[in-house]
Amino acid sequence: MTRRQFPLFFFITCCGFDIVRSTICGACQVEPLPLFLNKRVSVGVHWTKTTSSRAECAAHCSHFHSIRSFGYKGSTGECVAYTEPLTTPADTTYVGETGFNMFSTCASVNHFGSCVTSADCTAAQTTCNEGLCVCNIMHVYSHGSCVQGCSMFGTGFTTFKNKNIDNHNDKIITNVETAETCMSLCIAEEDFLCVTADYAHTANGCILSSTTWYEAPSASHLDSTNFDVIIRNCA
């Protein structure tokens, strides 16, 4: 994997379902949720974008370990990512909307199971983050383990809300509308190896860094309601 490569997505339609194969989540089958036909869920929205197909929508969702489902409207290409797990319409809030349907999404591979608190995460160096056990902020995911040091970085990321790494700003990019775009900019960076990014969700800014969280001094580890820190996983 070179620093210039973008995540790869391959879409195959078979028997009415989409098979999504990507460098993020491997291969998975995207299935409709029949109880949510012509229903738009109103809670747990992570982001909204326009895509060319529901398979592309599912592949974009695979960037985020917190996304549990997505909604897609074929007539407009509207793709909505949700953090709320879906069971039945009675257990969530929704409005009726013709042509807007809910689907399962690719499960992210960089986690160690579900959790309520970090006490539920039994693997070494893991913590509970948005309902999933992931490597804690001082480590990065590598082939089922949490490590400090990657021989090569991949295209997957782990995001921690309300954190940012200070005084290690190798490049600042403005007018970045989504955290996913910030991730893609990190992967595509050619001037240095980007391994950490801060996404300023209140100002649409993306700050790229060649310094990992665990390499930075503790004085650079900040809590902030304006930023989310995006940590790049090993290949």
XYZ file of C-alpha atoms in Angstrom:
235
model
C 0.000 0.000 0.000
C 1.546 3.296 -1.044
C 0.616 6.663 0.333
C -0.989 7.618 -2.985
C -3.541 4.848 -3.079
C -7.211 5.487 -2.351
C -9.545 2.877 -0.845
C -10.796 0.536 -3.558
C -14.458 -0.333 -3.932
C -15.907 -3.031 -6.190
C -19.650 -3.390 -6.635
C -21.398 -6.529 -7.859
C -25.167 -6.850 -8.114
C -26.518 -10.358 -7.724
C -30.126 -11.501 -7.250
C -31.244 -8.051 -6.179
C -28.516 -7.642 -3.541
C -25.220 -5.783 -3.673
C -21.952 -7.535 -2.899
C -19.487 -4.934 -1.698
C -15.777 -5.678 -1.740
C -13.457 -2.996 -0.443
C -10.043 -2.601 1.118
C -11.874 -1.432 4.245
C -14.293 -4.242 5.006
C -13.442 -7.104 2.650
C -16.572 -8.618 1.079
C -20.074 -8.483 2.455
C -23.644 -8.695 1.208
C -25.792 -5.614 1.587
C -29.308 -6.686 2.493
C -32.531 -4.646 2.664
C -34.312 -4.407 5.996
C -37.873 -5.359 4.960
C -39.560 -3.828 7.997
C -38.159 -0.439 6.968
C -39.408 -0.364 3.390
C -40.427 3.229 2.485
C -39.401 4.469 5.920
C -36.805 7.126 6.814
C -35.335 6.688 10.294
C -35.064 10.044 12.062
C -32.458 9.327 14.763
C -28.787 8.388 14.773
C -27.844 10.144 11.513
C -24.047 10.267 11.121
C -23.861 11.926 7.700
C -25.729 12.371 4.418
C -24.198 12.350 0.920
C -25.135 11.637 -2.709
C -23.855 8.413 -4.275
C -24.360 6.645 -7.598
C -25.685 3.387 -6.113
C -26.599 1.733 -2.840
C -23.443 -0.405 -3.150
C -21.334 2.749 -3.259
C -23.293 4.034 -0.271
C -22.491 0.838 1.674
C -18.816 1.070 0.771
C -18.590 4.642 2.033
C -20.257 3.559 5.272
C -17.504 1.008 5.845
C -15.066 3.817 6.701
C -16.738 4.216 10.091
C -16.823 1.504 12.735
C -19.804 3.222 14.407
C -22.179 2.942 11.418
C -24.740 0.166 11.888
C -27.096 0.726 8.910
C -27.793 3.094 6.041
C -30.730 4.531 4.159
C -30.772 4.944 0.403
C -33.171 6.604 -2.034
C -32.603 5.370 -5.568
C -34.363 8.250 -7.337
C -31.996 10.852 -5.875
C -28.934 8.836 -4.812
C -29.310 10.112 -1.256
C -27.192 8.034 1.127
C -27.714 8.422 4.887
C -25.445 6.675 7.400
C -26.853 5.765 10.830
C -25.213 4.909 14.124
C -28.444 3.477 15.539
C -28.856 -0.319 15.358
C -32.241 -1.182 13.854
C -34.565 -3.933 15.043
C -38.212 -2.986 14.411
C -39.943 0.296 13.514
C -41.626 0.242 16.934
C -38.207 0.588 18.582
C -37.119 3.710 16.723
C -38.396 6.996 15.272
C -39.172 7.246 11.577
C -41.351 8.944 8.970
C -42.911 7.345 5.921
C -41.201 8.250 2.641
C -41.754 6.461 -0.658
C -38.540 5.122 -2.136
C -36.396 5.618 0.960
C -35.345 2.220 2.287
C -33.044 1.004 5.039
C -30.218 -1.515 4.559
C -27.615 -3.391 6.507
C -24.045 -2.276 5.945
C -20.573 -3.766 5.914
C -19.301 -4.554 9.378
C -16.013 -2.865 10.120
C -13.211 -5.342 10.788
C -11.244 -3.193 13.214
C -13.205 -3.924 16.381
C -13.384 -6.541 19.116
C -17.119 -6.889 19.667
C -19.876 -4.741 21.109
C -19.870 -3.065 24.510
C -21.693 -0.777 26.888
C -18.655 0.230 28.950
C -14.924 -0.397 28.619
C -15.248 -3.137 31.241
C -16.926 -5.188 28.493
C -13.754 -5.035 26.359
C -11.495 -7.903 27.388
C -8.879 -7.814 24.616
C -5.584 -6.164 25.529
C -5.385 -2.373 25.034
C -9.035 -1.978 24.011
C -11.741 0.443 25.067
C -15.450 0.990 24.466
C -16.002 3.579 21.746
C -19.520 4.281 20.435
C -20.775 0.825 21.348
C -17.831 -1.174 19.971
C -14.602 -2.389 21.556
C -11.697 -0.836 19.640
C -8.003 -0.254 20.247
C -7.598 2.534 22.775
C -6.356 5.911 21.634
C -2.731 5.064 22.496
C -2.685 2.131 20.066
C -3.609 1.291 16.475
C -5.353 -1.737 15.043
C -3.221 -4.338 13.277
C -4.560 -7.762 12.239
C -6.587 -8.405 15.376
C -4.196 -6.760 17.842
C -3.572 -3.290 19.237
C -0.012 -2.112 18.619
C 2.282 0.878 18.720
C 4.122 0.967 15.414
C 3.064 -0.102 11.920
C 5.406 -1.398 9.243
C 2.813 -0.080 6.778
C -0.370 1.927 7.263
C -3.630 0.897 5.657
C -6.871 2.609 4.626
C -8.884 1.925 7.785
C -9.372 4.420 10.614
C -10.631 4.611 14.181
C -12.289 7.865 15.261
C -12.423 9.258 18.789
C -14.864 12.097 19.327
C -13.944 15.343 21.059
C -10.177 14.801 20.880
C -7.392 16.467 18.930
C -3.615 16.342 18.721
C -2.111 19.813 19.176
C 1.071 21.347 17.711
C 1.603 18.616 15.116
C -0.146 20.220 12.149
C 1.677 19.196 8.982
C -1.113 20.379 6.682
C -4.370 22.271 7.265
C -7.114 21.921 4.660
C -10.270 24.036 4.719
C -13.767 23.498 3.311
C -13.784 19.760 4.076
C -17.419 18.857 4.579
C -17.160 15.339 6.015
C -14.840 13.280 8.202
C -14.764 10.693 5.414
C -13.269 13.275 3.035
C -10.671 14.101 5.674
C -9.760 10.389 5.825
C -9.375 10.234 2.048
C -7.137 13.311 2.118
C -4.947 11.635 4.719
C -4.590 8.492 2.588
C -3.858 10.522 -0.548
C -1.274 12.848 1.018
C 1.953 12.745 -1.024
C 4.262 15.140 0.842
C 4.440 13.036 4.018
C 2.971 9.878 5.520
C -0.272 10.975 7.157
C -1.131 8.777 10.159
C -3.394 11.063 12.211
C -6.023 13.615 11.234
C -8.115 16.053 13.225
C -11.506 16.816 11.727
C -12.985 20.149 12.831
C -16.669 19.333 12.425
C -17.745 22.809 13.552
C -15.558 24.565 10.953
C -15.202 21.955 8.158
C -11.445 21.772 8.598
C -9.063 18.830 8.218
C -5.634 18.841 9.881
C -3.198 16.168 8.706
C -0.287 14.959 10.814
C 2.679 12.609 10.409
C 2.712 12.055 14.191
C 0.779 9.252 15.857
C -1.167 9.952 19.033
C 1.124 7.760 21.124
C 4.249 9.518 19.788
C 3.021 12.987 20.734
C 3.726 14.338 24.238
C 0.826 14.283 26.662
C 0.609 18.090 26.516
C -0.525 17.708 22.894
C -3.437 15.408 23.822
C -6.400 17.761 24.059
C -10.097 17.431 24.772
C -12.178 19.587 22.437
C -15.826 19.810 21.490
C -14.774 21.129 18.063
C -12.612 18.219 16.887
C -12.618 14.475 16.381
C -9.272 12.708 16.073
C -8.962 10.134 13.275
C -6.308 7.460 13.837
C -5.059 5.487 10.860
C -4.792 1.722 11.345
C -2.023 -0.564 10.146
C -2.302 -2.274 6.788
